[in-house]
Short mmCIF file of C-alpha atoms and ligand atoms in Angstrom, two decimals:
data_model
loop_
_atom_site.label_atom_id
_atom_site.label_comp_id
_atom_site.label_asym_id
_atom_site.label_seq_id
_atom_site.Cartn_x
_atom_site.Cartn_y
_atom_site.Cartn_z
CA MET A 1 -0.09 0.01 0.00
CA LYS A 2 1.50 3.42 -1.07
CA TYR A 3 0.74 6.73 0.46
CA ASP A 4 -1.12 8.71 -2.23
CA ARG A 5 -1.47 12.08 -0.56
CA ILE A 6 -0.32 14.47 2.32
CA LEU A 7 -2.97 15.42 4.75
CA ILE A 8 -2.50 19.04 6.08
CA ARG A 9 -3.99 20.16 9.49
CA TYR A 10 -4.58 23.80 10.05
CA GLY A 11 -4.28 24.37 13.80
CA GLU A 12 -4.90 27.99 14.86
CA LEU A 13 -6.61 29.14 11.83
CA SER A 14 -9.38 26.66 12.38
CA THR A 15 -10.41 28.75 15.36
CA LYS A 16 -10.70 31.90 13.46
CA GLY A 17 -14.29 31.63 12.60
CA ARG A 18 -15.40 34.17 9.86
CA ASN A 19 -11.82 34.84 8.64
CA ARG A 20 -11.42 31.08 7.82
CA LYS A 21 -12.10 31.25 4.22
CA HIS A 22 -9.74 34.03 3.69
CA PHE A 23 -6.97 32.08 5.66
CA ILE A 24 -7.56 28.90 3.53
CA THR A 25 -7.37 30.82 0.25
CA HIS A 26 -4.03 32.30 1.34
CA LEU A 27 -2.63 29.02 2.59
CA LYS A 28 -3.56 27.20 -0.60
CA ARG A 29 -1.91 29.75 -2.66
CA ASN A 30 1.36 29.76 -0.53
CA ILE A 31 1.40 25.92 -0.75
CA ARG A 32 0.91 26.00 -4.56
CA GLU A 33 3.63 28.53 -4.76
CA VAL A 34 6.34 26.63 -2.74
CA LEU A 35 5.33 23.47 -4.66
CA LYS A 36 5.22 24.97 -8.17
CA ASP A 37 7.91 22.63 -9.37
CA PHE A 38 6.00 19.47 -8.64
CA LYS A 39 3.85 19.45 -11.72
CA ASN A 40 1.83 16.37 -11.00
CA ILE A 41 0.40 17.18 -7.61
CA HIS A 42 -3.08 18.31 -7.09
CA ILE A 43 -4.17 20.40 -4.05
CA GLN A 44 -7.64 19.65 -2.77
CA GLY A 45 -8.72 22.39 -0.38
CA GLY A 46 -11.18 21.65 2.45
CA HIS A 47 -12.88 23.42 5.15
CA ASP A 48 -11.15 21.57 7.90
CA ARG A 49 -8.21 19.84 6.08
CA MET A 50 -6.25 20.13 2.77
CA TYR A 51 -4.81 17.20 0.83
CA ILE A 52 -2.05 17.29 -1.49
CA LEU A 53 -2.68 14.30 -4.03
CA LEU A 54 0.87 13.03 -5.03
CA ASN A 55 0.05 11.45 -8.38
CA GLY A 56 3.27 9.63 -8.39
CA GLU A 57 5.52 12.56 -7.16
CA ASP A 58 8.17 11.72 -4.47
CA SER A 59 6.75 12.82 -1.08
CA ASP A 60 10.20 13.61 0.64
CA PRO A 61 11.12 16.89 -1.22
CA ILE A 62 7.41 18.05 -0.88
CA MET A 63 7.36 17.39 2.81
CA GLU A 64 10.58 19.28 3.25
CA LYS A 65 9.03 22.28 1.57
CA LEU A 66 5.90 22.05 3.60
CA THR A 67 7.73 22.42 6.92
CA SER A 68 8.29 26.22 6.13
CA VAL A 69 4.70 27.09 5.13
CA PHE A 70 3.00 29.15 7.83
CA GLY A 71 -0.50 28.14 8.85
CA ILE A 72 0.15 24.39 8.71
CA GLN A 73 -0.09 22.84 12.23
CA SER A 74 1.01 19.49 11.17
CA PHE A 75 0.87 17.07 8.25
CA SER A 76 1.06 13.41 7.49
CA LEU A 77 1.46 11.06 4.74
CA ALA A 78 -1.85 9.49 4.33
CA VAL A 79 -3.95 6.97 2.37
CA ARG A 80 -7.69 7.29 1.43
CA THR A 81 -9.98 4.38 1.99
CA GLU A 82 -13.65 3.70 1.36
CA ARG A 83 -15.81 4.02 4.50
CA ASN A 84 -16.00 0.45 5.54
CA ILE A 85 -14.22 -1.48 8.36
CA GLN A 86 -12.60 -4.15 6.02
CA ASP A 87 -10.75 -1.34 4.09
CA ILE A 88 -9.69 0.32 7.17
CA GLN A 89 -8.27 -3.14 8.42
CA ARG A 90 -6.48 -3.89 5.18
CA VAL A 91 -4.86 -0.59 4.67
CA GLY A 92 -4.07 -0.08 8.41
CA LEU A 93 -2.37 -3.37 8.48
CA SER A 94 -0.32 -2.65 5.35
CA LEU A 95 0.78 0.72 6.82
CA VAL A 96 1.97 -0.67 9.94
CA GLU A 97 3.65 -3.61 8.34
CA GLN A 98 5.79 -1.18 6.20
CA ILE A 99 7.45 0.28 9.25
CA PHE A 100 7.10 -2.59 11.78
CA GLU A 101 10.25 -4.19 13.31
CA SER A 102 10.12 -7.04 15.78
CA GLY A 103 9.16 -5.93 19.18
CA LYS A 104 7.81 -2.61 18.37
CA THR A 105 4.47 -1.39 20.00
CA PHE A 106 1.49 0.27 18.40
CA LYS A 107 -1.90 1.80 19.09
CA VAL A 108 -4.77 2.85 16.86
CA SER A 109 -6.12 6.41 17.43
CA THR A 110 -9.34 7.11 15.70
CA ARG A 111 -11.03 10.52 15.20
CA ARG A 112 -14.48 10.81 14.18
CA GLY A 113 -14.94 14.07 12.24
CA ASP A 114 -18.24 12.58 10.99
CA LYS A 115 -20.44 11.11 13.61
CA SER A 116 -22.77 9.41 11.08
CA PHE A 117 -20.15 6.54 10.46
CA GLU A 118 -21.71 3.30 11.67
CA TYR A 119 -18.84 2.35 13.99
CA ASP A 120 -17.70 4.56 16.92
CA THR A 121 -14.28 5.38 17.97
CA ASN A 122 -13.82 2.40 20.25
CA ASP A 123 -15.22 -0.04 17.65
CA ILE A 124 -12.79 1.01 15.09
CA ASN A 125 -9.81 1.03 17.42
CA HIS A 126 -10.63 -2.50 18.47
CA ALA A 127 -11.50 -3.86 15.04
CA VAL A 128 -8.31 -2.49 13.44
CA GLY A 129 -6.12 -3.08 16.40
CA GLY A 130 -7.36 -6.73 16.68
CA HIS A 131 -6.61 -7.39 12.88
CA ILE A 132 -3.14 -5.95 13.21
CA LEU A 133 -2.47 -8.20 16.37
CA GLN A 134 -3.73 -11.15 14.42
CA ASN A 135 -1.60 -10.57 11.40
CA ILE A 136 1.74 -9.31 12.67
CA GLU A 137 3.83 -11.65 14.82
CA ASN A 138 5.49 -10.06 17.95
CA ILE A 139 3.57 -6.79 17.83
CA LYS A 140 2.20 -5.49 21.20
CA VAL A 141 -0.15 -2.74 22.10
CA ASP A 142 1.02 0.31 24.02
CA VAL A 143 -1.60 3.02 24.34
CA LYS A 144 0.55 5.36 26.34
CA ASN A 145 3.83 5.50 24.36
CA PRO A 146 3.58 3.50 21.24
CA ASP A 147 6.27 3.32 18.68
CA ILE A 148 3.71 3.32 15.80
CA ASN A 149 0.43 5.33 16.10
CA LEU A 150 -1.94 4.58 13.42
CA LEU A 151 -4.27 7.49 12.97
CA VAL A 152 -7.69 6.76 11.48
CA ASP A 153 -9.39 10.00 10.48
CA VAL A 154 -13.19 9.39 9.75
CA ARG A 155 -14.43 12.13 7.40
CA PRO A 156 -17.85 12.50 5.51
CA ASP A 157 -16.29 11.52 2.11
CA ALA A 158 -13.85 8.94 3.02
CA ILE A 159 -11.56 7.58 5.73
CA TYR A 160 -7.89 8.53 5.91
CA LEU A 161 -5.13 6.60 7.35
CA SER A 162 -1.72 7.80 8.41
CA CYS A 163 1.24 6.84 10.77
CA GLU A 164 3.38 9.73 11.49
CA VAL A 165 2.58 13.27 12.27
CA ILE A 166 5.14 15.94 11.32
CA GLN A 167 5.19 19.32 13.04
CA GLY A 168 4.30 22.23 10.74
CA ALA A 169 5.66 25.73 11.10
CA GLY A 170 2.54 27.08 12.85
CA GLY A 171 1.59 30.80 12.59
CA LEU A 172 -0.82 32.14 9.99
CA PRO A 173 -0.61 31.81 6.18
CA VAL A 174 1.61 34.64 4.74
CA GLY A 175 -0.51 37.37 3.14
CA SER A 176 -3.54 36.79 5.31
CA SER A 177 -2.65 39.62 7.53
CA GLY A 178 -1.66 41.99 4.78
CA LYS A 179 1.57 43.35 3.63
CA ALA A 180 4.57 45.20 5.27
CA MET A 181 7.83 46.63 4.26
CA LEU A 182 10.86 45.02 6.02
CA MET A 183 13.89 47.08 6.27
CA LEU A 184 16.44 44.57 5.48
CA SER A 185 20.18 45.33 6.36
CA GLY A 186 22.92 42.78 5.96
CA GLY A 187 22.89 42.15 9.64
CA ILE A 188 21.59 39.31 11.87
CA ASP A 189 18.49 40.93 13.22
CA SER A 190 16.35 42.09 10.31
CA PRO A 191 16.13 38.78 8.53
CA VAL A 192 14.80 37.35 12.04
CA ALA A 193 12.39 40.24 12.29
CA GLY A 194 11.05 39.47 8.77
CA TYR A 195 10.52 35.73 9.52
CA LEU A 196 8.67 36.44 12.70
CA THR A 197 6.51 38.85 10.98
CA MET A 198 5.80 36.49 8.23
CA LYS A 199 4.93 33.87 10.86
CA ARG A 200 1.96 36.02 11.89
CA GLY A 201 0.61 36.12 8.37
CA VAL A 202 2.20 39.28 6.97
CA GLN A 203 3.56 39.33 3.52
CA ILE A 204 6.98 41.06 3.38
CA GLU A 205 8.65 43.34 0.76
CA ALA A 206 12.23 44.03 1.60
CA VAL A 207 13.75 47.59 1.49
CA HIS A 208 17.60 47.85 1.34
CA PHE A 209 19.57 50.96 1.39
CA GLN A 210 22.95 50.95 -0.36
CA SER A 211 25.49 53.54 -0.82
CA PRO A 212 27.75 52.65 -3.77
CA PRO A 213 30.71 53.07 -4.26
CA PHE A 214 31.16 52.91 -0.42
CA THR A 215 28.97 49.69 -0.32
CA SER A 216 29.96 46.85 -2.71
CA GLU A 217 27.92 44.59 -5.04
CA ARG A 218 28.90 41.88 -2.61
CA ALA A 219 27.14 43.69 0.19
CA LYS A 220 24.04 43.71 -2.08
CA GLN A 221 24.36 40.15 -3.02
CA LYS A 222 24.48 39.23 0.68
CA THR A 223 20.94 40.85 1.21
CA ILE A 224 19.64 38.98 -1.89
CA ASP A 225 20.87 35.78 -0.34
CA LEU A 226 19.06 36.65 2.92
CA ALA A 227 15.91 37.49 1.20
CA LYS A 228 16.17 34.22 -0.70
CA LYS A 229 16.35 32.39 2.67
CA ILE A 230 13.29 34.09 4.12
CA SER A 231 11.53 33.64 0.77
CA ALA A 232 11.30 30.01 1.58
CA PHE A 233 8.29 30.89 3.96
CA SER A 234 6.32 32.71 1.19
CA GLY A 235 7.47 31.47 -2.02
CA TYR A 236 9.09 34.75 -3.21
CA VAL A 237 10.03 38.17 -1.73
CA LYS A 238 10.08 41.46 -3.59
CA MET A 239 13.02 43.59 -2.93
CA HIS A 240 13.62 47.30 -3.35
CA PHE A 241 17.23 48.78 -3.55
CA VAL A 242 17.46 52.42 -2.60
CA PRO A 243 20.34 54.44 -3.86
CA PHE A 244 21.29 56.20 -0.62
CA THR A 245 24.82 57.73 -1.42
CA LYS A 246 23.72 61.23 -2.08
CA ILE A 247 21.66 61.47 1.17
CA GLN A 248 24.33 60.07 3.18
CA GLU A 249 26.87 62.40 1.82
CA THR A 250 24.63 65.41 2.48
CA ILE A 251 23.90 64.31 6.02
CA HIS A 252 27.72 63.73 6.56
CA LYS A 253 28.43 67.27 5.31
CA HIS A 254 25.63 69.21 6.82
CA ILE A 255 24.35 67.59 9.96
CA PRO A 256 26.38 67.64 13.13
CA GLU A 257 28.18 64.40 13.81
CA GLY A 258 26.22 63.39 16.89
CA TYR A 259 23.16 63.56 15.03
CA SER A 260 24.03 62.07 11.79
CA MET A 261 22.87 58.70 12.77
CA THR A 262 19.41 60.04 13.84
CA ALA A 263 19.08 61.91 10.39
CA THR A 264 20.20 58.84 8.53
CA ARG A 265 17.49 56.71 10.24
CA ARG A 266 14.80 59.50 9.66
CA MET A 267 15.50 59.55 5.97
CA MET A 268 15.58 55.78 5.66
CA LEU A 269 12.18 55.64 7.37
CA ARG A 270 10.77 58.54 5.27
CA ILE A 271 11.83 56.47 1.97
CA THR A 272 10.66 53.27 3.19
CA ASP A 273 7.26 54.83 4.03
CA GLU A 274 7.06 56.17 0.47
CA ILE A 275 7.78 52.83 -1.03
CA ARG A 276 5.20 51.29 1.27
CA ARG A 277 2.61 53.89 0.16
CA LYS A 278 3.26 53.16 -3.57
CA ASN A 279 3.19 49.34 -2.94
CA ASP A 280 0.06 49.35 -0.81
CA GLY A 281 1.82 48.12 2.43
CA LEU A 282 0.22 48.60 5.80
CA ALA A 283 3.21 48.75 8.21
CA ILE A 284 7.11 48.86 8.38
CA VAL A 285 9.22 46.13 9.99
CA THR A 286 12.73 46.64 11.49
CA GLY A 287 14.95 44.52 13.37
CA GLU A 288 15.45 46.85 16.24
CA SER A 289 15.97 45.53 19.80
CA LEU A 290 15.76 47.84 22.71
CA GLY A 291 19.18 49.20 23.87
CA GLN A 292 21.21 47.31 21.45
CA VAL A 293 22.78 50.31 19.71
CA ALA A 294 22.70 54.11 19.81
CA SER A 295 19.83 54.38 17.50
CA GLN A 296 17.73 51.86 19.51
CA THR A 297 17.07 53.63 22.70
CA LEU A 298 13.58 54.87 23.35
CA GLU A 299 14.71 58.53 23.12
CA SER A 300 16.12 57.68 19.58
CA MET A 301 12.92 56.07 18.63
CA ILE A 302 10.97 59.26 19.49
CA ALA A 303 13.26 61.27 17.29
CA ILE A 304 13.21 58.83 14.43
CA ASN A 305 9.67 57.71 14.43
CA ASP A 306 8.62 61.32 14.34
CA VAL A 307 8.78 61.25 10.47
CA THR A 308 5.82 58.81 10.16
CA ALA A 309 2.48 57.71 11.70
CA THR A 310 2.74 54.44 9.96
CA PRO A 311 2.82 51.38 12.37
CA ILE A 312 6.33 50.14 12.85
CA LEU A 313 6.59 46.54 13.87
CA ARG A 314 9.61 45.55 15.97
CA PRO A 315 9.28 41.83 16.66
CA LEU A 316 12.64 41.77 18.24
CA ILE A 317 12.23 44.66 20.59
CA SER A 318 12.45 42.77 23.82
CA MET A 319 14.82 39.92 22.65
CA ASP A 320 18.38 39.46 23.83
CA LYS A 321 21.02 38.98 21.10
CA LEU A 322 21.58 35.35 21.86
CA GLU A 323 17.85 34.71 21.50
CA ILE A 324 17.93 36.38 18.10
CA ILE A 325 20.92 34.43 17.09
CA ASP A 326 19.30 31.17 18.03
CA ILE A 327 16.31 31.97 15.43
CA ALA A 328 18.85 33.19 12.83
CA LYS A 329 20.46 29.74 12.95
CA LYS A 330 17.25 28.00 12.70
CA ILE A 331 16.11 29.80 9.65
CA ASP A 332 19.60 29.48 8.20
CA THR A 333 20.36 33.21 7.91
CA PHE A 334 23.10 33.36 10.57
CA ASP A 335 26.11 32.45 8.36
CA ILE A 336 25.10 34.74 5.61
CA SER A 337 24.60 37.67 8.07
CA SER A 338 27.95 36.88 9.72
CA LEU A 339 29.83 37.63 6.43
CA PRO A 340 31.85 40.83 6.83
CA TYR A 341 30.57 42.97 4.12
CA GLU A 342 30.12 46.68 4.75
CA ASP A 343 26.62 48.26 5.25
CA CYS A 344 25.69 51.72 4.41
CA CYS A 345 25.01 52.77 8.00
CA THR A 346 28.33 51.60 9.35
CA ILE A 347 30.38 53.49 6.80
CA PHE A 348 29.14 56.80 7.91
CA THR A 349 28.67 56.05 11.57
CA PRO A 350 30.32 58.61 13.73
CA PRO A 351 32.50 57.39 16.62
CA SER A 352 29.92 58.40 19.08
CA PRO A 353 26.31 59.01 17.92
CA LYS A 354 23.98 60.60 20.49
CA THR A 355 22.05 58.03 22.36
CA ARG A 356 19.54 60.50 23.66
CA PRO A 357 18.97 62.63 20.53
CA LYS A 358 16.51 65.67 20.89
CA LEU A 359 13.66 65.88 18.40
CA SER A 360 13.56 69.52 18.31
CA LYS A 361 17.37 69.60 17.53
CA ILE A 362 17.27 67.15 14.70
CA GLN A 363 14.20 68.97 13.21
CA TYR A 364 16.16 72.16 13.39
CA TYR A 365 19.35 70.77 11.77
CA GLU A 366 17.27 69.16 8.98
CA SER A 367 15.29 72.41 8.31
CA ASP A 368 18.00 74.03 6.18
CA ILE A 369 18.34 71.16 3.81
CA ASP A 370 16.16 70.17 0.82
CA PHE A 371 15.81 66.59 1.81
CA ASP A 372 12.33 66.39 -0.03
CA THR A 373 14.08 66.59 -3.30
CA LEU A 374 16.70 64.12 -2.35
CA ILE A 375 14.10 61.70 -1.12
CA GLU A 376 11.95 61.98 -4.22
CA GLU A 377 15.05 61.20 -6.40
CA ALA A 378 16.04 58.26 -4.20
CA VAL A 379 12.51 56.89 -4.61
CA ASN A 380 12.31 57.32 -8.26
CA ASN A 381 15.61 55.41 -8.71
CA VAL A 382 14.63 52.41 -6.62
CA GLU A 383 15.55 49.15 -8.28
CA THR A 384 13.01 46.36 -7.71
CA ILE A 385 13.65 42.62 -8.18
CA ILE A 386 11.82 39.48 -7.03
CA VAL A 387 13.77 36.82 -5.34
CA SER A 388 12.51 33.30 -4.74
CA SER A 389 14.36 30.26 -3.24
CA GLU A 390 15.94 29.97 -6.80
CA ASP A 391 17.81 32.62 -8.58
CA PRO A 392 16.62 36.36 -8.50
CA ILE A 393 14.24 37.24 -11.26
CA LYS A 394 14.17 40.80 -12.75
CA SER A 395 10.94 42.54 -12.26
CA GLU A 396 10.24 42.67 -16.06
CA GLN A 397 10.20 38.87 -16.15
CA PHE A 398 7.85 38.50 -13.38
CA SER A 399 5.43 41.33 -14.09
CA ASP A 400 2.33 39.61 -13.03
CA LEU A 401 3.49 39.32 -9.33
CA LEU A 402 4.47 43.11 -9.15
P1 ATP B 1 20.55 44.31 11.85
O1 ATP B 1 21.28 43.12 12.43
O2 ATP B 1 19.29 44.04 11.33
O3 ATP B 1 21.47 45.07 10.82
P2 ATP B 1 21.48 46.04 13.84
O4 ATP B 1 21.53 45.53 15.24
O5 ATP B 1 22.79 46.04 13.11
O6 ATP B 1 20.40 45.34 13.05
P3 ATP B 1 21.10 48.65 13.16
O7 ATP B 1 22.15 48.64 12.07
O8 ATP B 1 21.13 49.97 13.96
O9 ATP B 1 20.93 47.47 13.98
O10 ATP B 1 19.80 48.80 12.22
C1 ATP B 1 18.58 48.80 12.89
C2 ATP B 1 17.43 48.38 11.97
O11 ATP B 1 17.35 49.38 10.83
C3 ATP B 1 17.83 47.09 11.19
O12 ATP B 1 17.35 45.91 11.86
C4 ATP B 1 17.13 47.19 9.93
O13 ATP B 1 15.74 46.95 9.96
C5 ATP B 1 17.28 48.67 9.57
N1 ATP B 1 18.40 48.91 8.68
C6 ATP B 1 19.71 49.17 8.98
N2 ATP B 1 20.56 49.35 7.88
C7 ATP B 1 19.62 49.06 6.94
C8 ATP B 1 19.99 49.16 5.53
N3 ATP B 1 21.15 49.25 4.93
N4 ATP B 1 18.84 48.86 4.65
C9 ATP B 1 17.69 48.73 5.13
N5 ATP B 1 17.36 48.72 6.49
C10 ATP B 1 18.43 48.77 7.47
MG1 MG B 2 22.97 46.56 11.01
#
């Protein structure tokens, strides 16, 4: 007996009542996106469950991809049978035989999603368990801690059998909570912030500031590689590269040294907000963590945040660096982030930026300079690409997604 499908369980989203349809639509679209290379599969959407019909495709690489799709609580390889006890016995026995080794224990766990079926949970457990005991030598029942747990899922249309439950990524389907712009540096923190935001169902577009010739192509490639990693959670990520040299040079020349960091952040935020507006985003995400560096004090946040009323999500705000690093390792961005290429901010960073900048002062320092024109110019010269887990694709080639 060969597994013919993967059964997907939703978890949190099944508790979401009226938003349910919306979530399922997003989940299905995201699953389709990450599995687009598997041409033969068919996704069957359900109110309570989703099934991926394998149609002969190898299940291992598919399951590997599914582990990074948010909104999936767990999944299992499964076989569909007709709604009669003989079929359940036959298929159940075959599935257990495939993984049985002498001395192993088992149990049957039935779930009746459809109470109209003629047998109740206990009847099924006994009938199927008894059949397995009769036909496999040396197998024992252990209801507390079995080696093999045969799951029997009774549904209105059929019965689904599976043996192993694989943990999914949890969270909510990416896109179901709207879209936000992630300020993505080459550092450790911002990719983690992006990942955590995606986990709560937000679709991410990345914005990266570069200052050539002070920053190199390699630094840019580094952020593309980071975006590729987090695109595993959504299928693809749109990236915007902002030419920032002129603004940084202007700040360097005209803003007092202690305030240049504050001014830089304010300009980055204004530009990101403009890109957000143009792309219908609802929020901005950063990798800030309270107290980590000079620009991440509450006083700095007052001075920087002043340029916009757009919600700024800071999922790392209360995390320690070590906690952030743990997640970065888990999502496989840590090694890329640790590469030494220069970032546009570090190059112009003064030796001692103000940790308690005053809003009135930075507003005064900026008032003499025509930043509006510089910002407009930067926004007009943004380069946009789409990256997916494969190679980056130029926006022209992918116009239907833009
Ligand atoms: P990270 O590890 O994410 O770089 P960090 O601890 O180095 O964070 P900062 O360099 O102060 O902290 O950056 C704070 C946040 O500002 C970053 O998490 C990121 O969201 C944003 N940011 C910094 N530099 C850039 C950049 N070049 N392009 C886009 N966003 C940036
Ligand atoms: Mg940084």
